[in-house]
């Protein structure tokens, strides 16, 4: 079977249309992977995926990285089942790796208000990593209210709800191979 990539999808009564195709996503991830491979040569970075949303992006990104590297995960929650952020970050799973003096690369699916990443950077600083680099697949630049340093951005997107390629709406839609955006016209 081919990857699951319909042109339109209805989830929870909302209509979404393709916004970024599988090819566009892969092409951009390949560029980021190549840049990371040269910038982190001889540094053996630890990729830290922020669950759940980043798992597919991280899996693809790491396969375009050609230097020794490690991976670990942590889990945060701020959205619940809604389309707007709850404004609170909860820790749901801590990292296991010892990151002291290590180069860490935080991998996020999307930076919206910036609350989660802002929180995470402050939290991980306590463990004294040698460096912290932020990679996000998507950035809703207009929605970002918190001051966050973002080192690599896959795509800047408008301030609309998106899903697919790891991102969910009330836990559904993560299995879509492309990124979909709310189809306002059909509402
Ligand atoms: P922030 O803390 O407001 O930057 O929100 C970050 C988190 O909210 C991301 O890690 C996502 O899990 C979730 N999120 C933000 N925008 C969207 C969206 O458009 N679709 C799905 N999840 C989103
Ligand atoms: Mg997330």
PDB file of C-alpha atoms and ligand atoms in Angstrom:
ATOM      1  CA  UNK A   1       0.000   0.000   0.000  1.00  0.00           C
ATOM      2  CA  UNK A   2       1.076   3.599  -0.637  1.00  0.00           C
ATOM      3  CA  UNK A   3       1.531   6.156   2.107  1.00  0.00           C
ATOM      4  CA  UNK A   4      -1.790   7.467   3.410  1.00  0.00           C
ATOM      5  CA  UNK A   5      -2.160  10.855   1.741  1.00  0.00           C
ATOM      6  CA  UNK A   6      -5.674  11.890   0.682  1.00  0.00           C
ATOM      7  CA  UNK A   7      -6.156  15.423  -0.693  1.00  0.00           C
ATOM      8  CA  UNK A   8      -8.876  16.287   1.819  1.00  0.00           C
ATOM      9  CA  UNK A   9      -9.687  14.852   5.216  1.00  0.00           C
ATOM     10  CA  UNK A  10     -12.481  15.409   7.711  1.00  0.00           C
ATOM     11  CA  UNK A  11     -11.557  14.889  11.333  1.00  0.00           C
ATOM     12  CA  UNK A  12     -13.924  15.588  14.185  1.00  0.00           C
ATOM     13  CA  UNK A  13     -16.260  17.493  11.852  1.00  0.00           C
ATOM     14  CA  UNK A  14     -13.559  19.855  10.551  1.00  0.00           C
ATOM     15  CA  UNK A  15     -12.294  19.885   6.956  1.00  0.00           C
ATOM     16  CA  UNK A  16      -8.606  19.956   6.182  1.00  0.00           C
ATOM     17  CA  UNK A  17      -6.724  20.197   2.873  1.00  0.00           C
ATOM     18  CA  UNK A  18      -3.151  19.375   1.911  1.00  0.00           C
ATOM     19  CA  UNK A  19      -0.783  22.221   2.730  1.00  0.00           C
ATOM     20  CA  UNK A  20       2.654  20.606   2.418  1.00  0.00           C
ATOM     21  CA  UNK A  21       3.152  17.490   0.333  1.00  0.00           C
ATOM     22  CA  UNK A  22       5.214  14.501   1.305  1.00  0.00           C
ATOM     23  CA  UNK A  23       7.873  15.473  -1.281  1.00  0.00           C
ATOM     24  CA  UNK A  24       8.106  19.073  -0.033  1.00  0.00           C
ATOM     25  CA  UNK A  25       8.482  17.860   3.527  1.00  0.00           C
ATOM     26  CA  UNK A  26      11.138  15.272   2.669  1.00  0.00           C
ATOM     27  CA  UNK A  27      13.144  17.735   0.593  1.00  0.00           C
ATOM     28  CA  UNK A  28      13.280  20.270   3.419  1.00  0.00           C
ATOM     29  CA  UNK A  29      14.120  17.641   6.030  1.00  0.00           C
ATOM     30  CA  UNK A  30      16.955  16.391   3.879  1.00  0.00           C
ATOM     31  CA  UNK A  31      18.437  19.930   3.807  1.00  0.00           C
ATOM     32  CA  UNK A  32      18.194  20.252   7.585  1.00  0.00           C
ATOM     33  CA  UNK A  33      19.706  16.792   8.104  1.00  0.00           C
ATOM     34  CA  UNK A  34      22.625  17.689   5.865  1.00  0.00           C
ATOM     35  CA  UNK A  35      23.243  20.967   7.712  1.00  0.00           C
ATOM     36  CA  UNK A  36      23.107  19.243  11.090  1.00  0.00           C
ATOM     37  CA  UNK A  37      25.539  16.588   9.893  1.00  0.00           C
ATOM     38  CA  UNK A  38      28.130  19.201   9.051  1.00  0.00           C
ATOM     39  CA  UNK A  39      27.463  21.486  12.041  1.00  0.00           C
ATOM     40  CA  UNK A  40      27.631  18.664  14.595  1.00  0.00           C
ATOM     41  CA  UNK A  41      30.504  16.692  13.118  1.00  0.00           C
ATOM     42  CA  UNK A  42      32.603  15.166  15.949  1.00  0.00           C
ATOM     43  CA  UNK A  43      30.077  16.329  18.567  1.00  0.00           C
ATOM     44  CA  UNK A  44      27.925  13.201  18.829  1.00  0.00           C
ATOM     45  CA  UNK A  45      24.706  15.129  19.515  1.00  0.00           C
ATOM     46  CA  UNK A  46      21.688  13.712  21.333  1.00  0.00           C
ATOM     47  CA  UNK A  47      18.442  14.312  19.481  1.00  0.00           C
ATOM     48  CA  UNK A  48      15.627  14.858  21.950  1.00  0.00           C
ATOM     49  CA  UNK A  49      12.213  14.324  20.453  1.00  0.00           C
ATOM     50  CA  UNK A  50       9.266  16.020  22.103  1.00  0.00           C
ATOM     51  CA  UNK A  51       6.408  13.541  22.174  1.00  0.00           C
ATOM     52  CA  UNK A  52       3.996  12.883  20.742  1.00  0.00           C
ATOM     53  CA  UNK A  53       3.940  15.278  17.804  1.00  0.00           C
ATOM     54  CA  UNK A  54       7.584  15.113  16.697  1.00  0.00           C
ATOM     55  CA  UNK A  55       7.985  11.353  16.346  1.00  0.00           C
ATOM     56  CA  UNK A  56       7.583  11.125  12.576  1.00  0.00           C
ATOM     57  CA  UNK A  57       9.625  14.247  11.837  1.00  0.00           C
ATOM     58  CA  UNK A  58      12.396  13.027  14.135  1.00  0.00           C
ATOM     59  CA  UNK A  59      12.426   9.569  12.545  1.00  0.00           C
ATOM     60  CA  UNK A  60      12.778  11.060   9.058  1.00  0.00           C
ATOM     61  CA  UNK A  61      15.253  13.756  10.116  1.00  0.00           C
ATOM     62  CA  UNK A  62      17.628  11.307  11.794  1.00  0.00           C
ATOM     63  CA  UNK A  63      17.793   9.205   8.667  1.00  0.00           C
ATOM     64  CA  UNK A  64      19.245  12.190   6.806  1.00  0.00           C
ATOM     65  CA  UNK A  65      21.937  12.627   9.489  1.00  0.00           C
ATOM     66  CA  UNK A  66      25.229  10.943   8.632  1.00  0.00           C
ATOM     67  CA  UNK A  67      27.283  11.475  11.805  1.00  0.00           C
ATOM     68  CA  UNK A  68      27.303   9.506  15.088  1.00  0.00           C
ATOM     69  CA  UNK A  69      24.306  10.606  17.163  1.00  0.00           C
ATOM     70  CA  UNK A  70      21.934   9.396  19.861  1.00  0.00           C
ATOM     71  CA  UNK A  71      18.236   9.813  20.559  1.00  0.00           C
ATOM     72  CA  UNK A  72      15.999  10.250  23.576  1.00  0.00           C
ATOM     73  CA  UNK A  73      12.457  11.473  24.182  1.00  0.00           C
ATOM     74  CA  UNK A  74      10.466  13.566  26.561  1.00  0.00           C
ATOM     75  CA  UNK A  75       6.800  14.294  26.673  1.00  0.00           C
ATOM     76  CA  UNK A  76       4.946  17.527  27.282  1.00  0.00           C
ATOM     77  CA  UNK A  77       1.317  18.410  26.984  1.00  0.00           C
ATOM     78  CA  UNK A  78      -0.300  21.779  26.482  1.00  0.00           C
ATOM     79  CA  UNK A  79      -3.095  21.355  23.936  1.00  0.00           C
ATOM     80  CA  UNK A  80      -5.381  18.719  25.398  1.00  0.00           C
ATOM     81  CA  UNK A  81      -7.977  17.935  22.736  1.00  0.00           C
ATOM     82  CA  UNK A  82      -8.595  21.507  21.647  1.00  0.00           C
ATOM     83  CA  UNK A  83      -7.408  23.577  18.691  1.00  0.00           C
ATOM     84  CA  UNK A  84      -6.041  26.311  20.962  1.00  0.00           C
ATOM     85  CA  UNK A  85      -3.322  25.948  23.565  1.00  0.00           C
ATOM     86  CA  UNK A  86      -4.404  25.482  27.170  1.00  0.00           C
ATOM     87  CA  UNK A  87      -1.691  27.944  28.193  1.00  0.00           C
ATOM     88  CA  UNK A  88      -0.181  25.438  30.604  1.00  0.00           C
ATOM     89  CA  UNK A  89       2.660  22.999  30.094  1.00  0.00           C
ATOM     90  CA  UNK A  90       2.691  19.668  31.868  1.00  0.00           C
ATOM     91  CA  UNK A  91       5.624  17.250  32.048  1.00  0.00           C
ATOM     92  CA  UNK A  92       4.381  13.813  31.113  1.00  0.00           C
ATOM     93  CA  UNK A  93       7.716  12.016  30.602  1.00  0.00           C
ATOM     94  CA  UNK A  94      11.258  13.026  31.546  1.00  0.00           C
ATOM     95  CA  UNK A  95      14.408  12.279  29.527  1.00  0.00           C
ATOM     96  CA  UNK A  96      16.543   9.306  30.565  1.00  0.00           C
ATOM     97  CA  UNK A  97      19.843  10.379  28.995  1.00  0.00           C
ATOM     98  CA  UNK A  98      22.464  12.242  30.999  1.00  0.00           C
ATOM     99  CA  UNK A  99      22.811  15.441  28.987  1.00  0.00           C
ATOM    100  CA  UNK A 100      25.468  17.182  31.077  1.00  0.00           C
ATOM    101  CA  UNK A 101      28.212  18.468  28.733  1.00  0.00           C
ATOM    102  CA  UNK A 102      26.427  16.965  25.736  1.00  0.00           C
ATOM    103  CA  UNK A 103      25.250  18.725  22.603  1.00  0.00           C
ATOM    104  CA  UNK A 104      21.511  18.389  22.504  1.00  0.00           C
ATOM    105  CA  UNK A 105      19.186  18.983  19.588  1.00  0.00           C
ATOM    106  CA  UNK A 106      15.580  19.527  20.620  1.00  0.00           C
ATOM    107  CA  UNK A 107      13.188  18.373  17.934  1.00  0.00           C
ATOM    108  CA  UNK A 108       9.661  19.783  17.940  1.00  0.00           C
ATOM    109  CA  UNK A 109       6.772  19.355  15.521  1.00  0.00           C
ATOM    110  CA  UNK A 110       5.508  22.921  15.728  1.00  0.00           C
ATOM    111  CA  UNK A 111       6.180  26.117  17.642  1.00  0.00           C
ATOM    112  CA  UNK A 112       2.967  28.041  18.129  1.00  0.00           C
ATOM    113  CA  UNK A 113       2.912  30.454  21.083  1.00  0.00           C
ATOM    114  CA  UNK A 114       6.413  29.291  22.042  1.00  0.00           C
ATOM    115  CA  UNK A 115       5.280  28.446  25.567  1.00  0.00           C
ATOM    116  CA  UNK A 116       6.352  24.787  25.455  1.00  0.00           C
ATOM    117  CA  UNK A 117       9.781  25.442  23.976  1.00  0.00           C
ATOM    118  CA  UNK A 118      10.417  28.369  26.297  1.00  0.00           C
ATOM    119  CA  UNK A 119       9.553  26.161  29.260  1.00  0.00           C
ATOM    120  CA  UNK A 120      11.667  23.287  28.006  1.00  0.00           C
ATOM    121  CA  UNK A 121      14.793  25.325  27.329  1.00  0.00           C
ATOM    122  CA  UNK A 122      14.712  26.761  30.846  1.00  0.00           C
ATOM    123  CA  UNK A 123      14.143  23.318  32.312  1.00  0.00           C
ATOM    124  CA  UNK A 124      16.931  21.576  30.378  1.00  0.00           C
ATOM    125  CA  UNK A 125      19.458  24.340  31.099  1.00  0.00           C
ATOM    126  CA  UNK A 126      19.576  23.045  34.670  1.00  0.00           C
ATOM    127  CA  UNK A 127      21.250  19.855  33.425  1.00  0.00           C
ATOM    128  CA  UNK A 128      24.123  21.888  31.959  1.00  0.00           C
ATOM    129  CA  UNK A 129      24.279  20.635  28.387  1.00  0.00           C
ATOM    130  CA  UNK A 130      27.281  21.779  26.313  1.00  0.00           C
ATOM    131  CA  UNK A 131      24.864  23.326  23.813  1.00  0.00           C
ATOM    132  CA  UNK A 132      21.173  23.386  23.018  1.00  0.00           C
ATOM    133  CA  UNK A 133      19.853  23.629  19.480  1.00  0.00           C
ATOM    134  CA  UNK A 134      16.195  23.924  18.566  1.00  0.00           C
ATOM    135  CA  UNK A 135      14.805  22.335  15.414  1.00  0.00           C
ATOM    136  CA  UNK A 136      11.143  22.711  14.576  1.00  0.00           C
ATOM    137  CA  UNK A 137       9.371  21.367  11.547  1.00  0.00           C
ATOM    138  CA  UNK A 138       6.774  24.173  11.587  1.00  0.00           C
ATOM    139  CA  UNK A 139       6.662  27.675  13.033  1.00  0.00           C
ATOM    140  CA  UNK A 140       3.507  29.785  13.378  1.00  0.00           C
ATOM    141  CA  UNK A 141       5.518  32.969  13.534  1.00  0.00           C
ATOM    142  CA  UNK A 142       2.554  35.339  14.000  1.00  0.00           C
ATOM    143  CA  UNK A 143       1.321  33.340  16.979  1.00  0.00           C
ATOM    144  CA  UNK A 144       4.632  33.264  18.848  1.00  0.00           C
ATOM    145  CA  UNK A 145       4.462  35.338  22.014  1.00  0.00           C
ATOM    146  CA  UNK A 146       7.295  33.815  24.030  1.00  0.00           C
ATOM    147  CA  UNK A 147      10.902  34.555  23.339  1.00  0.00           C
ATOM    148  CA  UNK A 148      12.416  31.371  21.893  1.00  0.00           C
ATOM    149  CA  UNK A 149      15.604  30.828  19.999  1.00  0.00           C
ATOM    150  CA  UNK A 150      14.828  28.641  16.983  1.00  0.00           C
ATOM    151  CA  UNK A 151      17.898  27.439  15.127  1.00  0.00           C
ATOM    152  CA  UNK A 152      16.345  25.432  12.289  1.00  0.00           C
ATOM    153  CA  UNK A 153      12.811  25.822  10.939  1.00  0.00           C
ATOM    154  CA  UNK A 154      11.330  23.484   8.354  1.00  0.00           C
ATOM    155  CA  UNK A 155       8.512  25.798   7.248  1.00  0.00           C
ATOM    156  CA  UNK A 156       6.991  29.047   8.488  1.00  0.00           C
ATOM    157  CA  UNK A 157       3.213  28.702   8.316  1.00  0.00           C
ATOM    158  CA  UNK A 158       0.164  30.968   8.845  1.00  0.00           C
ATOM    159  CA  UNK A 159      -1.641  31.056  12.158  1.00  0.00           C
ATOM    160  CA  UNK A 160      -4.074  28.240  11.325  1.00  0.00           C
ATOM    161  CA  UNK A 161      -4.506  24.797  12.807  1.00  0.00           C
ATOM    162  CA  UNK A 162      -2.573  22.066  11.008  1.00  0.00           C
ATOM    163  CA  UNK A 163      -2.360  18.309  11.324  1.00  0.00           C
ATOM    164  CA  UNK A 164      -0.795  15.210   9.840  1.00  0.00           C
ATOM    165  CA  UNK A 165       2.771  13.942   9.731  1.00  0.00           C
ATOM    166  CA  UNK A 166       2.763  13.404  13.497  1.00  0.00           C
ATOM    167  CA  UNK A 167       0.519  16.349  14.394  1.00  0.00           C
ATOM    168  CA  UNK A 168      -2.932  15.545  15.716  1.00  0.00           C
ATOM    169  CA  UNK A 169      -6.366  16.989  16.230  1.00  0.00           C
ATOM    170  CA  UNK A 170      -7.766  15.396  19.395  1.00  0.00           C
ATOM    171  CA  UNK A 171      -5.219  12.574  18.887  1.00  0.00           C
ATOM    172  CA  UNK A 172      -6.309  11.800  15.313  1.00  0.00           C
ATOM    173  CA  UNK A 173      -4.532  12.455  12.040  1.00  0.00           C
ATOM    174  CA  UNK A 174      -0.953  11.673  13.045  1.00  0.00           C
ATOM    175  CA  UNK A 175      -0.759   8.889  10.452  1.00  0.00           C
ATOM    176  CA  UNK A 176      -1.293  11.222   7.479  1.00  0.00           C
ATOM    177  CA  UNK A 177       1.885  11.397   5.376  1.00  0.00           C
ATOM    178  CA  UNK A 178       1.409  15.072   4.467  1.00  0.00           C
ATOM    179  CA  UNK A 179       0.651  18.252   6.427  1.00  0.00           C
ATOM    180  CA  UNK A 180      -2.942  19.485   6.258  1.00  0.00           C
ATOM    181  CA  UNK A 181      -4.415  22.868   7.123  1.00  0.00           C
ATOM    182  CA  UNK A 182      -7.909  23.860   8.206  1.00  0.00           C
ATOM    183  CA  UNK A 183     -10.017  24.459   5.088  1.00  0.00           C
ATOM    184  CA  UNK A 184     -11.788  27.626   6.177  1.00  0.00           C
ATOM    185  CA  UNK A 185     -13.830  27.993   2.965  1.00  0.00           C
ATOM    186  CA  UNK A 186     -15.789  24.838   3.650  1.00  0.00           C
ATOM    187  CA  UNK A 187     -16.748  25.764   7.197  1.00  0.00           C
TER     188      UNK A 187
HETATM  189  P1  LIG B   1       3.139  26.197  21.963  1.00  0.00           P
HETATM  190  O1  LIG B   1       3.569  25.830  23.344  1.00  0.00           O
HETATM  191  O2  LIG B   1       1.974  27.145  21.964  1.00  0.00           O
HETATM  192  O3  LIG B   1       4.273  26.715  21.098  1.00  0.00           O
HETATM  193  O4  LIG B   1       2.535  24.918  21.301  1.00  0.00           O
HETATM  194  C1  LIG B   1       3.323  23.862  20.987  1.00  0.00           C
HETATM  195  C2  LIG B   1       2.579  22.539  20.939  1.00  0.00           C
HETATM  196  O5  LIG B   1       1.185  22.672  20.656  1.00  0.00           O
HETATM  197  C3  LIG B   1       3.136  21.737  19.810  1.00  0.00           C
HETATM  198  O6  LIG B   1       4.155  20.896  20.289  1.00  0.00           O
HETATM  199  C4  LIG B   1       1.968  20.946  19.315  1.00  0.00           C
HETATM  200  O7  LIG B   1       1.897  19.720  20.012  1.00  0.00           O
HETATM  201  C5  LIG B   1       0.767  21.767  19.661  1.00  0.00           C
HETATM  202  N1  LIG B   1       0.277  22.523  18.487  1.00  0.00           N
HETATM  203  C6  LIG B   1       0.429  23.837  18.232  1.00  0.00           C
HETATM  204  N2  LIG B   1      -0.159  24.206  17.090  1.00  0.00           N
HETATM  205  C7  LIG B   1      -0.706  23.073  16.580  1.00  0.00           C
HETATM  206  C8  LIG B   1      -1.449  22.799  15.369  1.00  0.00           C
HETATM  207  O8  LIG B   1      -1.738  23.661  14.523  1.00  0.00           O
HETATM  208  N3  LIG B   1      -1.818  21.494  15.204  1.00  0.00           N
HETATM  209  C9  LIG B   1      -1.530  20.507  16.085  1.00  0.00           C
HETATM  210  N4  LIG B   1      -0.848  20.729  17.224  1.00  0.00           N
HETATM  211  C10 LIG B   1      -0.435  21.998  17.466  1.00  0.00           C
HETATM  212 MG1  LIG B   2       4.084  18.885  20.478  1.00  0.00          MG
END
